[in-house]
Amino acid sequence: MPNAAELNAFLKTEFPQNPCTVEAVGGGGATVRHPIGQGELRPGGTVSGPVMFTLADVSLYVAILGEIGIVPLAVTTNLNINFMRKPAATADLIGVCKLIKLGRLLAVGEVSIYSEGQPDMVAHAVGTYAIPPR
Amino acid sequence: MPNAAELNAFLKTEFPQNPCTVEAVGGGGATVRHPIGQGELRPGGTVSGPVMFTLADVSLYVAILGEIGIVPLAVTTNLNINFMRKPAATADLIGVCKLIKLGRLLAVGEVSIYSEGQPDMVAHAVGTYAIPPR
Amino acid sequence: MPNAAELNAFLKTEFPQNPCTVEAVGGGGATVRHPIGQGELRPGGTVSGPVMFTLADVSLYVAILGEIGIVPLAVTTNLNINFMRKPAATADLIGVCKLIKLGRLLAVGEVSIYSEGQPDMVAHAVGTYAIPPR
Amino acid sequence: MPNAAELNAFLKTEFPQNPCTVEAVGGGGATVRHPIGQGELRPGGTVSGPVMFTLADVSLYVAILGEIGIVPLAVTTNLNINFMRKPAATADLIGVCKLIKLGRLLAVGEVSIYSEGQPDMVAHAVGTYAIPPR
């Protein structure tokens, strides 16, 4: 199964606009980083919702690929996200995904999102991917 | 803050139709049991969806009351549930709730549901309660 | 495709505990009734959350069967429900489902829930069913 | 209450990175456009998930502001999105939001997302905003 470096290479080639990097993958989960700079902030110094959505979605995708191998055609079918606290304006966001189902056709996982170095979760997502028949 | 016995007494008095019992509460979470018998099964030996919804909702409610004290007027505003595996027909369901936000007005928690004694999660819920102003 | 009477007969045979009745089905949707009596109320005269969950789930199931025929093995994979207003204690609940996707493997629909005769929606659900391969 | 031109001016000033424009607002809803160009596409010609999330979130925000006036501090607390069909690569996305609850503290709405000029919904979202006390 692909490791973090292989998944980063895959993301760079296939999704050149993707801003996230894989920190760790395997064991039914993944840890993914979304760098936070001026471009990710809204007025008031809040990280925008779409940035957190992106991190949740990529974390889930990477966790799945870490289990089934690189299957580019897996697609998100549902994502439910709760926004709980204002993220820090000066810390990267870290997404920690744990898969809770890895079926033949559907995979489900949850993602906890943190501002790096801070204990309180800023957002939490649960999502489903449809996996193409192999 | 109320312990499991006090919460069970509260549930028995205020929600006499509630089938669930609190096994443990505190530390930002709760463990709750839903007994499974013939009445909870659908044809084919599947536990019905509303039974799992009930367990998720009660687990979240109990976890919140374990933190803020007995506030009967807290109400569910949102619950998202994923059904992942067929529960066992002959084991009770156990809900394990962890609160991920406990604000002044809103509390958010996630609930993992298992057939007792089996390792794989059968359902997973994330829900929000609105807490009345104190 | 089955009409309302055929679906009610199917529900009565296959899900004898089901309290809901189909009022209308077809055209990519369904209208379903959940009778409200003392057994559906919590203290304070509120209809319990599991009752609304049940109505949402059955409405979605019936809408799908109305399009694909009676396929008992379709199962809910995800249901997200928002509770918005306190339902009336003395009116039945009516669920109005519209399918928004009917794929080969997955169907998605939304359900608006009303207290009969009242204009404001009391709850709203969106859910996904997995359809067994035919 | 603000009209579409006033809301577009507000968005331009307060959220200069926002790509969406308000087409219509009022009556408890809003219609919002997200232009689709090369920057919104992923390899394979698919519109990326974060683009659809952005449109859902802005549509809901605009619909709320159209009812309560310009209250910049309203924030998303929950958003559930189902992705149903591949959007067209060469059509703008249109979000049609209908509010289903507008309370003092919480507003809930649903958003149907279409590729302009095409009948089938590509994604559907339901979200909640917390409204700051006035």
XYZ file of C-alpha atoms in Angstrom, chain C residues 62-105:
44
model
C -41.414 4.154 0.120
C -40.417 6.824 -2.407
C -37.605 4.575 -3.638
C -39.794 1.461 -3.860
C -42.300 3.538 -5.790
C -39.649 4.028 -8.474
C -37.764 0.733 -8.548
C -40.418 -1.704 -7.405
C -40.544 -3.670 -4.189
C -36.923 -4.418 -3.296
C -36.973 -5.287 0.384
C -33.208 -5.318 0.760
C -32.605 -1.622 0.212
C -30.987 -0.282 3.402
C -30.375 3.176 4.821
C -26.696 4.113 4.819
C -26.918 7.753 5.990
C -29.592 9.999 7.403
C -29.141 13.605 8.456
C -32.047 15.206 10.287
C -32.631 18.751 11.503
C -35.259 19.338 14.182
C -36.675 22.811 13.823
C -39.940 23.281 15.687
C -41.933 21.457 18.332
C -44.556 19.340 16.562
C -48.177 19.536 17.654
C -49.121 16.926 20.268
C -52.516 16.279 18.723
C -51.834 16.121 14.992
C -50.409 13.278 12.943
C -47.046 13.823 11.323
C -46.850 13.915 7.532
C -43.592 13.218 5.688
C -43.208 14.501 2.143
C -40.275 12.893 0.347
C -38.694 13.957 -2.930
C -35.952 11.848 -4.424
C -33.009 13.893 -5.678
C -30.951 11.021 -7.001
C -31.948 7.552 -8.090
C -28.786 5.817 -9.192
C -28.078 2.181 -9.811
C -26.518 1.675 -6.375
